[in-house]
């Protein structure tokens, strides 16, 4: 039996569902903060199996969704410059800025290329030494180390035409900010791949300060169901704790090599989160030694004034306060074909998940 | 032919055009109608109804595991006729070729097109060739059109007019092979995969089942947008729903694995040798058995049924026993970030 089949066995999953149903007596709100979890929950139809006491909400776990519109406008402006190549993750291509998107700019002749890794951007920079290659660095602790490693690689190879427009963020400050804002959360389903990098220690302040359980979950249905069971068990016993369900990938100390690369290149900085505003020390800024890679400083560009679409409630959806069906634009104006907000266009966005898999 | 690369003059209608035709198109597509070299192919009207279809092919990469633009061009148009219930009779083929395109590649493309058409019992009776400046097209673009004959009793198959609650849904084999074969080559993923396009002509498979059952209510080939799009479009605004079971939808391991890595859903991935059928429950097992006798149907499966609830929607039972709704995708899927 292949590894993932073991974690998708109907019999095992339904056994855990039964255990959850027997255990869960008090209504509990569990927030997941990972786009991969958003998708997996709906793809496997997990909400349809859970008892009514369990309320699953989607938080700001989709890196594209929490990227503010001004950042998109900045990338769009860069794409319009002569001799600039934008190398981007595919998910960013259709995110709407104030008046345009990268997809739109590509149709108008901008040199925009989809890459699977920032290392591809490095190769493109090497092959196009007369141009500036910009990589929009978005994503959480899972992807930030690869951007950092690319920067170190560029230094070693003396490639000086690669620039990063960094919008990397870290999760725990946002998790705390949500609770501080009064969003009702009884426990967190913690991001699996972020935790592979960071380890479990980053969640201890959530438990110590706010007494909310944190269970680090894998992405298979059995992982998620087991994690929900663990959170419910903690909640019913009033014993919040940090636990690792995803033991086959996550170690308490994390990936120390990735963390040291991250620490070498980046330092904590304030970051703007769509829906949450500025969260102190939730972003990653270049250390001064690597400031030359910062596209924001290195390339002069005029960015248009940010315009928000009225009616879009991405912010509240990202906080788990509302869902797609509460949005006046959902399906009427905003759809995957014509997205208004990032929550719809991103393949891991809550609205996109709801549209693709919801009722 | 002495030139190894296509020149602009190969499309100008003069001597070089004639040389190209004689060496490549005429050589492989040869048949009495085409050989007359008239401006129009003339033939007797085929009977009750004419089915007529056209498609243009711009695939990148031009050559991919399991096929190329030419095989797509012939199979795609043949299949559009076949899934309508029509018997394909003849095809046209129009080529737009970029200056500098390899003659050897062109010959491979045309030879394979001719072979598939011959095997399907169909001639390419008319065509056209244009050559454009370097950079004005991506190597080669092909348009094929097809004509078929369609009896009155099969006219409703395209529309699904007679679909009713209880009908079964059948697909002739694993989904996602073509789209993932293209993805694996187009995006420099640099993975060794064994995924090959399922590009194939379905006319003989389909005529076999039309011969044994008059209760085939609907057919469509699951090309762009995949199986999900076919089912969603079929159910949209109708007074029935469609329910499918994920555990019985065939997907090859390689396709499933690559989809997992990229965050794609095989339900939405293009196929070029798959037909989705909705048939009466009474004939379902008989049709399934007949499909399995053919190489292109050996992995056929009944994957769901037409149901009374959730009108207009497609509902899927997941492999863990949960339920979710299947929607039409917005466009091409984008690979996951993390």
XYZ file of C-alpha atoms in Angstrom:
697
model
C 0.000 0.000 0.000
C 1.393 3.393 -0.941
C 2.025 5.806 1.931
C -0.769 8.191 1.143
C -3.303 5.382 0.640
C -2.845 4.425 4.297
C -3.911 7.930 5.254
C -6.916 7.867 2.930
C -8.450 4.577 3.983
C -12.166 5.064 4.395
C -12.445 2.635 7.290
C -9.720 4.324 9.326
C -11.079 7.788 8.615
C -14.607 6.875 9.582
C -13.337 5.288 12.829
C -11.774 8.623 13.758
C -14.955 10.466 12.743
C -16.888 8.203 15.112
C -14.414 8.873 17.909
C -14.704 12.628 17.315
C -18.492 12.432 17.328
C -18.512 10.496 20.611
C -16.031 12.842 22.259
C -17.254 16.243 21.096
C -19.940 17.548 23.459
C -19.178 21.296 23.587
C -19.290 23.491 20.481
C -15.718 24.180 19.362
C -14.373 26.525 16.694
C -11.201 25.279 15.059
C -9.278 27.559 12.742
C -6.887 26.274 10.119
C -4.223 28.687 8.905
C -2.843 26.891 5.897
C -4.090 27.031 2.308
C -3.183 23.373 1.877
C -5.488 22.479 4.772
C -8.245 24.674 3.323
C -8.108 22.701 0.110
C -7.684 19.275 1.695
C -10.671 19.766 4.012
C -12.965 20.442 1.134
C -11.385 18.059 -1.362
C -11.996 15.078 0.926
C -15.392 16.288 2.066
C -14.345 16.370 5.726
C -16.850 19.042 6.894
C -19.675 16.785 5.669
C -18.544 14.031 8.068
C -18.095 16.037 11.273
C -20.702 16.510 14.032
C -22.432 19.865 14.350
C -20.494 20.753 17.489
C -17.416 21.339 15.340
C -17.146 24.618 13.455
C -14.218 24.733 11.059
C -13.092 28.167 9.935
C -10.464 29.172 7.465
C -7.916 31.755 8.598
C -5.201 33.758 6.843
C -3.259 30.722 5.674
C -3.131 31.392 1.983
C 0.011 33.413 1.200
C -1.499 34.947 -1.928
C -4.698 35.928 -0.133
C -2.934 37.831 2.660
C -0.763 39.765 0.223
C -2.087 43.302 0.061
C -3.252 44.846 -3.163
C -0.475 47.458 -3.155
C 2.077 44.652 -3.470
C 0.316 43.390 -6.597
C 0.250 46.933 -7.982
C 3.998 47.125 -7.289
C 4.699 43.907 -9.219
C 2.461 45.089 -12.052
C 4.362 48.382 -12.195
C 7.672 46.504 -12.302
C 6.403 44.301 -15.120
C 5.749 47.369 -17.241
C 9.361 48.507 -17.055
C 11.691 47.896 -19.960
C 14.222 45.103 -19.560
C 12.507 43.632 -16.533
C 11.506 39.975 -16.390
C 9.029 38.944 -13.723
C 9.463 35.331 -12.603
C 6.547 34.331 -10.438
C 4.724 31.450 -8.830
C 1.716 30.655 -11.002
C -0.787 31.526 -8.330
C 0.110 35.214 -8.409
C -0.532 35.642 -12.098
C -4.280 36.171 -11.867
C -4.498 38.089 -8.599
C -6.194 41.399 -9.379
C -4.396 44.601 -8.487
C -6.132 47.983 -8.499
C -6.440 48.159 -12.295
C -4.527 45.213 -13.719
C -2.979 41.820 -13.033
C 0.165 40.039 -14.186
C -1.965 37.930 -16.528
C -3.255 41.121 -18.097
C 0.209 42.616 -18.398
C 1.483 39.393 -20.009
C -1.223 39.703 -22.652
C 0.029 43.247 -23.270
C 3.541 42.031 -23.912
C 5.230 42.115 -20.490
C 7.871 39.453 -19.945
C 6.273 37.407 -17.184
C 7.276 33.786 -16.657
C 5.820 31.185 -14.332
C 8.409 29.346 -12.250
C 8.175 26.535 -9.742
C 11.073 27.702 -7.612
C 13.134 30.884 -7.115
C 16.147 28.872 -8.329
C 14.572 28.952 -11.790
C 14.547 32.744 -11.483
C 18.280 32.563 -10.807
C 18.822 30.586 -14.012
C 16.780 33.113 -15.971
C 18.832 35.945 -14.450
C 22.034 34.230 -15.517
C 20.712 33.763 -19.064
C 19.539 37.375 -19.332
C 22.389 39.401 -17.874
C 21.209 42.564 -19.654
C 17.878 42.492 -17.859
C 16.637 42.758 -14.302
C 14.873 39.633 -13.099
C 12.377 40.146 -10.300
C 10.996 37.318 -8.200
C 7.949 38.202 -6.065
C 8.807 36.350 -2.881
C 5.540 35.414 -1.214
C 4.784 32.550 1.116
C 5.346 31.641 4.711
C 8.144 29.796 6.443
C 7.823 26.926 3.966
C 8.916 28.918 0.954
C 11.007 31.699 2.511
C 14.069 29.453 3.001
C 14.147 28.667 -0.730
C 14.175 32.383 -1.505
C 16.943 32.879 1.049
C 18.920 29.971 -0.423
C 18.517 31.484 -3.884
C 19.918 34.787 -2.639
C 22.926 32.997 -1.159
C 23.384 31.092 -4.409
C 23.267 34.351 -6.371
C 25.964 35.821 -4.119
C 28.168 32.805 -4.600
C 27.759 32.904 -8.389
C 28.115 36.712 -8.442
C 24.768 37.150 -10.190
C 23.716 40.719 -9.585
C 20.626 41.090 -11.763
C 18.256 39.051 -9.605
C 15.953 40.949 -7.269
C 13.365 39.801 -4.794
C 10.225 41.781 -4.055
C 9.814 40.192 -0.687
C 6.481 39.720 1.001
C 7.335 36.636 3.014
C 5.483 36.384 6.276
C 5.570 34.258 9.410
C 2.441 32.746 10.886
C 2.482 32.920 14.723
C 2.108 36.751 15.047
C -1.020 36.562 12.872
C -2.384 33.706 14.977
C -1.958 35.854 18.092
C -3.345 38.942 16.393
C -6.561 37.137 15.502
C -7.175 36.096 19.086
C -6.326 39.598 20.309
C -8.886 40.987 17.870
C -11.529 38.858 19.509
C -12.005 36.335 16.712
C -13.595 33.260 18.283
C -11.025 30.479 18.088
C -10.902 27.508 20.464
C -8.003 25.761 18.832
C -5.636 25.949 15.874
C -5.029 23.311 13.229
C -1.418 24.291 12.622
C 0.254 24.331 9.220
C 2.099 21.122 8.431
C 4.771 22.287 6.027
C 5.488 25.559 7.848
C 6.127 23.420 10.932
C 8.482 21.108 9.048
C 10.735 24.164 8.792
C 10.055 25.895 12.102
C 9.406 23.015 14.453
C 6.702 23.124 17.119
C 8.210 25.714 19.457
C 6.681 28.679 17.632
C 3.204 27.723 18.879
C 3.998 27.595 22.617
C 3.206 31.313 23.149
C -0.309 30.709 21.736
C -0.923 28.001 24.312
C 0.763 29.826 27.209
C -0.753 33.240 26.574
C -4.162 32.414 25.174
C -4.757 28.832 26.387
C -5.688 27.652 22.902
C -4.659 24.211 21.674
C -2.312 23.905 18.707
C -2.062 20.643 16.811
C 0.320 20.427 13.850
C -1.469 18.489 11.133
C -0.467 16.698 7.951
C -2.530 17.004 4.781
C -4.056 13.609 4.294
C -7.644 13.150 5.506
C -6.565 10.821 8.319
C -4.018 13.425 9.460
C -6.633 16.148 9.569
C -9.240 14.003 11.305
C -6.727 12.822 13.898
C -5.647 16.415 14.512
C -9.255 17.481 14.967
C -9.698 14.610 17.417
C -6.619 15.754 19.352
C -7.898 19.341 19.496
C -11.349 18.221 20.633
C -9.770 16.020 23.322
C -7.682 18.930 24.599
C -10.703 21.230 24.543
C -13.051 18.863 26.338
C -10.431 18.305 29.047
C -9.494 22.004 29.143
C -5.847 21.062 28.625
C -4.592 23.116 25.693
C -1.181 22.039 24.430
C 1.116 21.991 21.437
C 1.011 18.567 19.817
C 2.468 17.174 16.616
C 0.148 14.869 14.685
C 2.347 15.107 11.561
C 5.191 13.203 13.235
C 6.409 11.618 10.012
C 7.512 15.043 8.755
C 7.706 17.480 11.683
C 10.378 17.431 14.364
C 10.095 19.609 17.476
C 13.299 21.439 16.541
C 12.285 21.861 12.873
C 14.757 21.970 9.987
C 17.752 23.680 11.559
C 19.573 24.114 8.266
C 16.622 25.891 6.643
C 16.204 28.029 9.746
C 19.845 29.070 9.727
C 19.680 30.029 6.034
C 16.569 32.022 6.779
C 18.220 33.771 9.707
C 21.303 34.565 7.664
C 19.386 36.433 4.964
C 16.282 37.747 6.713
C 15.298 39.539 9.903
C 11.835 40.097 11.398
C 10.015 43.195 10.200
C 6.517 44.618 10.285
C 4.223 43.387 7.525
C 0.858 44.348 6.118
C -1.684 41.528 6.005
C -4.819 41.897 3.940
C -7.713 41.928 6.377
C -5.500 42.248 9.442
C -3.495 45.371 8.767
C 0.066 45.786 10.012
C 1.246 43.022 12.326
C 4.567 43.757 14.055
C 7.436 41.348 13.415
C 5.288 39.199 11.139
C 7.273 39.780 7.978
C 10.759 38.994 6.761
C 12.997 41.873 5.658
C 16.407 41.530 4.076
C 19.358 41.957 6.400
C 21.524 44.907 5.407
C 24.200 42.614 3.916
C 21.639 41.433 1.330
C 19.870 44.725 0.753
C 21.128 44.799 -2.861
C 18.661 42.031 -3.661
C 15.705 44.047 -2.454
C 13.680 45.028 -5.542
C 11.898 47.675 -3.524
C 15.167 49.587 -3.050
C 16.949 48.641 -6.235
C 14.354 49.401 -8.895
C 12.614 52.763 -9.113
C 9.019 52.539 -10.113
C 5.828 54.522 -9.750
C 3.003 52.587 -8.181
C -0.591 53.624 -8.800
C -2.886 54.519 -5.936
C -4.461 51.437 -4.430
C -8.157 51.079 -5.139
C -10.293 48.612 -3.226
C -13.499 47.184 -4.685
C -16.510 47.969 -2.551
C -18.334 44.929 -1.331
C -15.264 42.682 -1.236
C -15.054 41.076 2.211
C -11.784 39.151 1.737
C -10.511 40.752 4.935
C -13.304 39.327 7.075
C -13.065 35.968 5.346
C -9.352 35.836 6.087
C -10.140 36.393 9.757
C -12.621 33.549 9.725
C -15.451 35.951 10.616
C -17.371 35.334 7.430
C -17.377 32.783 4.685
C -17.705 33.056 0.923
C -21.460 32.648 1.025
C -21.729 35.786 3.175
C -20.052 37.880 0.494
C -22.384 39.991 -1.673
C -20.040 39.536 -4.624
C -19.645 35.755 -4.364
C -20.639 34.036 -7.605
C -22.551 37.112 -8.744
C -19.535 39.287 -9.497
C -16.615 37.364 -8.062
C -15.832 33.906 -9.391
C -12.667 32.018 -10.296
C -13.097 33.188 -13.908
C -13.431 36.825 -12.814
C -11.957 37.129 -9.333
C -12.365 40.356 -7.416
C -10.327 39.438 -4.360
C -7.309 37.248 -3.725
C -9.374 34.736 -1.737
C -11.031 33.691 -4.976
C -8.155 33.678 -7.390
C -5.652 31.803 -5.288
C -5.889 28.051 -5.656
C -5.625 27.858 -1.856
C -8.003 30.706 -1.067
C -11.024 30.101 1.120
C -13.435 31.402 -1.517
C -11.804 29.400 -4.298
C -12.011 26.274 -2.136
C -15.645 26.966 -1.357
C -16.454 27.551 -5.019
C -14.583 24.498 -6.190
C -15.732 22.084 -3.543
C -18.515 23.804 -1.669
C -22.272 23.598 -1.893
C 12.438 17.202 -51.071
C 15.727 19.053 -51.109
C 14.948 21.613 -48.408
C 15.370 20.603 -44.821
C 13.495 23.619 -43.502
C 10.238 25.218 -44.575
C 10.711 28.449 -46.501
C 8.236 31.280 -47.011
C 7.871 30.282 -50.643
C 6.568 26.873 -49.654
C 3.354 28.707 -48.872
C 3.263 31.075 -51.833
C 1.397 28.791 -54.236
C 4.224 28.443 -56.714
C 6.674 25.724 -57.555
C 7.961 25.260 -54.020
C 4.396 24.882 -52.782
C 3.857 22.142 -55.332
C 7.076 20.469 -54.282
C 5.989 20.534 -50.654
C 2.595 19.113 -51.518
C 4.028 16.333 -53.663
C 6.725 15.415 -51.140
C 4.677 15.592 -47.974
C 0.937 16.246 -47.981
C 0.060 14.559 -51.250
C 2.418 11.676 -50.533
C 0.813 10.724 -47.228
C -2.768 11.956 -47.561
C -3.182 10.601 -51.107
C -6.736 9.638 -52.044
C -8.814 10.060 -55.214
C -10.645 13.183 -53.999
C -7.581 15.006 -52.740
C -5.541 13.995 -55.758
C -7.940 15.901 -58.034
C -6.459 19.067 -56.480
C -9.643 21.054 -57.055
C -10.599 24.044 -54.917
C -13.389 22.080 -53.267
C -13.863 18.416 -52.461
C -17.192 17.365 -53.931
C -19.186 14.390 -52.644
C -22.705 13.093 -52.431
C -24.771 14.080 -49.416
C -24.390 11.289 -46.864
C -27.997 10.721 -45.863
C -30.260 11.826 -43.041
C -28.113 14.387 -41.242
C -24.657 15.872 -41.649
C -22.469 16.315 -38.591
C -19.832 18.972 -39.123
C -17.091 19.988 -36.729
C -13.874 21.992 -36.671
C -10.977 22.470 -34.291
C -7.669 24.254 -34.328
C -4.552 22.890 -32.689
C -1.792 25.033 -31.236
C -0.384 22.678 -28.621
C 2.953 23.428 -26.989
C 5.151 21.389 -26.982
C 4.448 20.211 -30.544
C 5.776 16.734 -29.748
C 4.833 15.276 -26.372
C 4.880 11.816 -24.828
C 2.263 9.730 -26.599
C 1.689 11.977 -29.603
C 2.058 15.308 -31.325
C 0.018 18.129 -32.792
C -0.877 16.028 -35.831
C -2.234 13.059 -33.909
C -4.257 15.474 -31.784
C -5.580 17.204 -34.882
C -6.925 14.021 -36.450
C -8.131 12.280 -33.292
C -9.725 15.402 -31.871
C -11.909 16.010 -34.897
C -12.705 12.321 -35.428
C -13.750 12.090 -31.790
C -15.967 15.177 -31.954
C -17.885 13.466 -34.751
C -17.959 10.070 -33.059
C -19.217 11.273 -29.685
C -22.062 13.019 -31.480
C -23.140 9.592 -32.686
C -21.968 10.341 -36.230
C -19.957 8.095 -38.531
C -16.898 10.111 -39.606
C -16.657 10.369 -43.403
C -13.908 12.825 -44.281
C -11.580 15.458 -42.908
C -9.918 18.646 -44.060
C -6.529 19.778 -42.776
C -5.195 23.338 -42.858
C -1.592 24.062 -41.837
C 0.023 27.318 -40.774
C 3.748 26.718 -40.601
C 6.482 28.979 -39.304
C 9.367 29.720 -41.648
C 12.270 27.498 -40.627
C 10.159 24.604 -39.324
C 11.868 21.269 -39.862
C 10.637 19.357 -42.905
C 11.477 16.115 -41.145
C 9.194 17.065 -38.255
C 6.465 18.083 -40.690
C 6.755 14.762 -42.458
C 6.457 12.851 -39.184
C 3.376 14.863 -38.273
C 1.693 14.351 -41.648
C 2.605 10.661 -41.930
C 1.064 9.928 -38.531
C -2.045 11.945 -39.370
C -2.469 9.880 -42.524
C -1.968 6.612 -40.662
C -4.588 7.409 -38.030
C -7.079 8.610 -40.619
C -6.537 5.471 -42.704
C -6.994 3.231 -39.708
C -10.208 5.080 -38.904
C -11.406 4.567 -42.466
C -11.432 8.281 -43.245
C -9.667 10.379 -45.897
C -8.273 13.878 -45.686
C -9.912 15.211 -48.825
C -8.978 18.869 -48.833
C -6.576 21.180 -47.147
C -4.427 24.279 -47.205
C -0.907 25.338 -46.333
C 0.340 28.762 -45.370
C 3.849 29.705 -44.286
C 4.378 32.734 -42.042
C 7.499 34.690 -41.151
C 9.746 33.359 -38.453
C 8.323 34.320 -35.071
C 4.749 34.758 -36.334
C 3.530 31.401 -35.124
C 4.748 28.756 -32.743
C 6.241 26.249 -35.181
C 3.058 24.874 -36.627
C -0.675 25.339 -36.146
C -3.213 22.931 -37.623
C -6.936 23.187 -38.217
C -8.984 20.132 -39.024
C -12.639 19.991 -39.895
C -14.678 16.855 -40.215
C -17.921 15.709 -41.776
C -19.912 12.719 -40.640
C -23.277 11.163 -41.260
C -25.750 11.046 -38.418
C -28.991 9.109 -38.321
C -32.139 10.697 -36.873
C -32.270 8.264 -33.957
C -28.835 9.357 -32.740
C -29.385 13.117 -33.043
C -30.190 13.567 -29.364
C -26.958 12.044 -28.122
C -25.095 15.380 -28.209
C -27.820 17.132 -26.268
C -28.632 14.479 -23.688
C -32.327 15.213 -24.177
C -33.374 11.787 -22.944
C -31.245 11.563 -19.795
C -33.322 10.376 -16.863
C -32.878 9.568 -13.194
C -31.242 6.182 -12.757
C -29.066 6.374 -15.864
C -25.468 5.304 -15.364
C -22.321 7.263 -16.165
C -19.448 5.444 -17.849
C -15.955 6.501 -18.859
C -13.749 4.352 -21.096
C -10.526 4.602 -19.089
C -8.176 6.565 -16.810
C -8.395 10.352 -16.740
C -5.766 13.052 -16.863
C -3.080 11.383 -18.987
C -3.012 13.906 -21.832
C -3.001 17.070 -19.747
C -0.356 15.814 -17.351
C 1.825 14.536 -20.232
C 1.800 18.101 -21.577
C 2.441 19.647 -18.147
C 5.345 17.299 -17.495
C 7.095 18.459 -20.653
C 5.992 22.060 -20.963
C 7.056 23.361 -17.613
C 10.567 21.932 -17.328
C 9.647 20.037 -14.233
C 12.565 17.716 -15.040
C 10.914 14.678 -13.586
C 11.150 11.296 -15.175
C 7.566 10.208 -15.651
C 5.962 7.523 -17.751
C 2.880 9.593 -18.393
C 1.818 9.471 -22.022
C -1.031 11.261 -23.720
C -4.097 9.081 -24.268
C -4.622 10.655 -27.701
C -6.545 8.080 -29.757
C -9.390 7.855 -32.292
C -12.540 6.636 -30.560
C -14.724 6.042 -33.598
C -14.422 2.243 -33.665
C -14.887 1.957 -29.884
C -18.006 4.092 -30.077
C -19.492 2.490 -33.166
C -19.127 -0.859 -31.373
C -21.328 0.218 -28.511
C -23.803 2.069 -30.708
C -24.257 -1.244 -32.526
C -25.304 -3.072 -29.355
C -27.403 -0.451 -27.602
C -29.933 2.159 -28.588
C -30.002 3.477 -25.030
C -26.964 5.673 -25.103
C -28.463 8.956 -23.935
C -25.424 11.235 -24.042
C -21.783 11.255 -25.076
C -19.040 13.838 -24.994
C -15.274 13.640 -25.144
C -13.594 14.880 -21.977
C -11.056 17.256 -23.500
C -10.235 20.658 -22.008
C -11.736 21.066 -18.588
C -11.751 17.304 -18.122
C -14.388 14.923 -16.849
C -15.680 17.471 -14.344
C -16.556 20.028 -17.004
C -18.429 17.499 -19.128
C -20.555 16.404 -16.169
C -21.153 19.940 -14.878
C -22.251 21.159 -18.308
C -24.489 18.137 -18.677
C -26.241 18.758 -15.358
C -26.375 22.563 -15.523
C -29.920 23.950 -15.285
C -31.426 20.477 -15.617
C -33.998 18.831 -13.400
C -31.620 16.088 -12.328
C -28.325 15.880 -10.483
C -25.255 13.758 -11.082
C -23.551 11.710 -8.393
C -20.116 10.180 -8.924
C -17.863 8.016 -6.776
C -14.220 9.040 -6.563
C -13.062 5.544 -5.647
C -14.103 4.084 -9.003
C -12.895 6.838 -11.304
C -9.804 5.346 -12.972
C -6.601 7.400 -12.648
C -3.137 6.105 -13.508
C -0.598 6.185 -10.664
C 1.809 8.505 -12.478
C -0.941 11.021 -13.173
C -2.216 10.832 -9.596
C 1.302 11.341 -8.266
C 2.126 14.350 -10.433
C -1.257 15.894 -9.686
C -0.563 15.503 -5.950
C 2.778 17.256 -6.305
C 1.391 20.172 -8.249
C -1.922 20.458 -6.414
C -3.959 19.583 -9.524
C -7.221 17.680 -9.559
C -7.367 14.943 -12.244
C -11.085 15.609 -12.671
C -10.242 18.845 -14.449
C -7.317 17.669 -16.551
C -7.658 17.352 -20.334
C -8.016 13.996 -22.059
C -7.762 13.193 -25.757
C -8.981 9.617 -25.853
C -11.791 9.562 -23.307
C -15.527 9.573 -23.860
C -18.044 10.145 -21.091
C -21.333 8.338 -21.697
C -24.661 8.410 -19.953
C -26.603 5.237 -20.642
C -29.731 3.559 -19.359
C -29.155 1.391 -16.291
C -30.535 -1.627 -18.167
C -27.765 -1.523 -20.766
C -24.910 -0.289 -18.551
C -23.280 -3.647 -17.811
C -23.630 -4.789 -21.416
C -22.012 -1.581 -22.673
C -19.249 -1.814 -20.081
C -18.479 -5.384 -21.177
C -18.340 -4.326 -24.830
C -16.024 -1.404 -24.031
C -13.650 -3.657 -22.132
C -13.237 -5.856 -25.231
C -11.534 -2.944 -27.008
C -7.996 -1.716 -26.276
C -9.257 1.822 -25.715
C -11.887 0.648 -23.230
C -10.106 -2.026 -21.211
C -10.195 0.115 -18.064
C -13.711 1.393 -18.576
C -15.783 1.912 -15.451
C -19.241 2.901 -14.313
C -18.428 5.964 -12.215
C -21.801 7.258 -11.115
C -25.409 7.857 -11.910
C -28.054 10.437 -12.607
C -29.979 11.218 -9.428
C -33.113 12.996 -8.333
C -31.491 15.310 -5.780
C -29.281 18.408 -6.070
C -30.745 19.439 -9.418
C -28.224 20.965 -11.750
C -25.232 19.955 -9.639
C -22.580 17.275 -9.635
C -21.842 15.704 -6.268
C -18.842 13.497 -5.603
C -18.407 10.927 -2.868
C -14.794 11.178 -1.748
C -12.589 8.201 -1.065
C -13.082 8.626 2.652
C -16.860 8.689 2.412
C -17.329 12.437 2.535
C -19.266 14.473 -0.035
C -18.395 17.511 -2.034
C -19.718 19.428 -5.004
C -17.831 19.495 -8.305
C -17.806 22.833 -10.091
C -16.648 23.955 -13.537
C -13.099 25.322 -13.263
C -12.341 28.939 -14.072
C -9.455 28.104 -16.338
C -6.245 26.143 -16.298
C -5.193 24.942 -12.872
C -2.143 26.679 -11.411
C 0.500 24.762 -9.494
C 0.499 25.093 -5.714
C 3.035 27.316 -4.008
C 3.735 25.289 -0.874
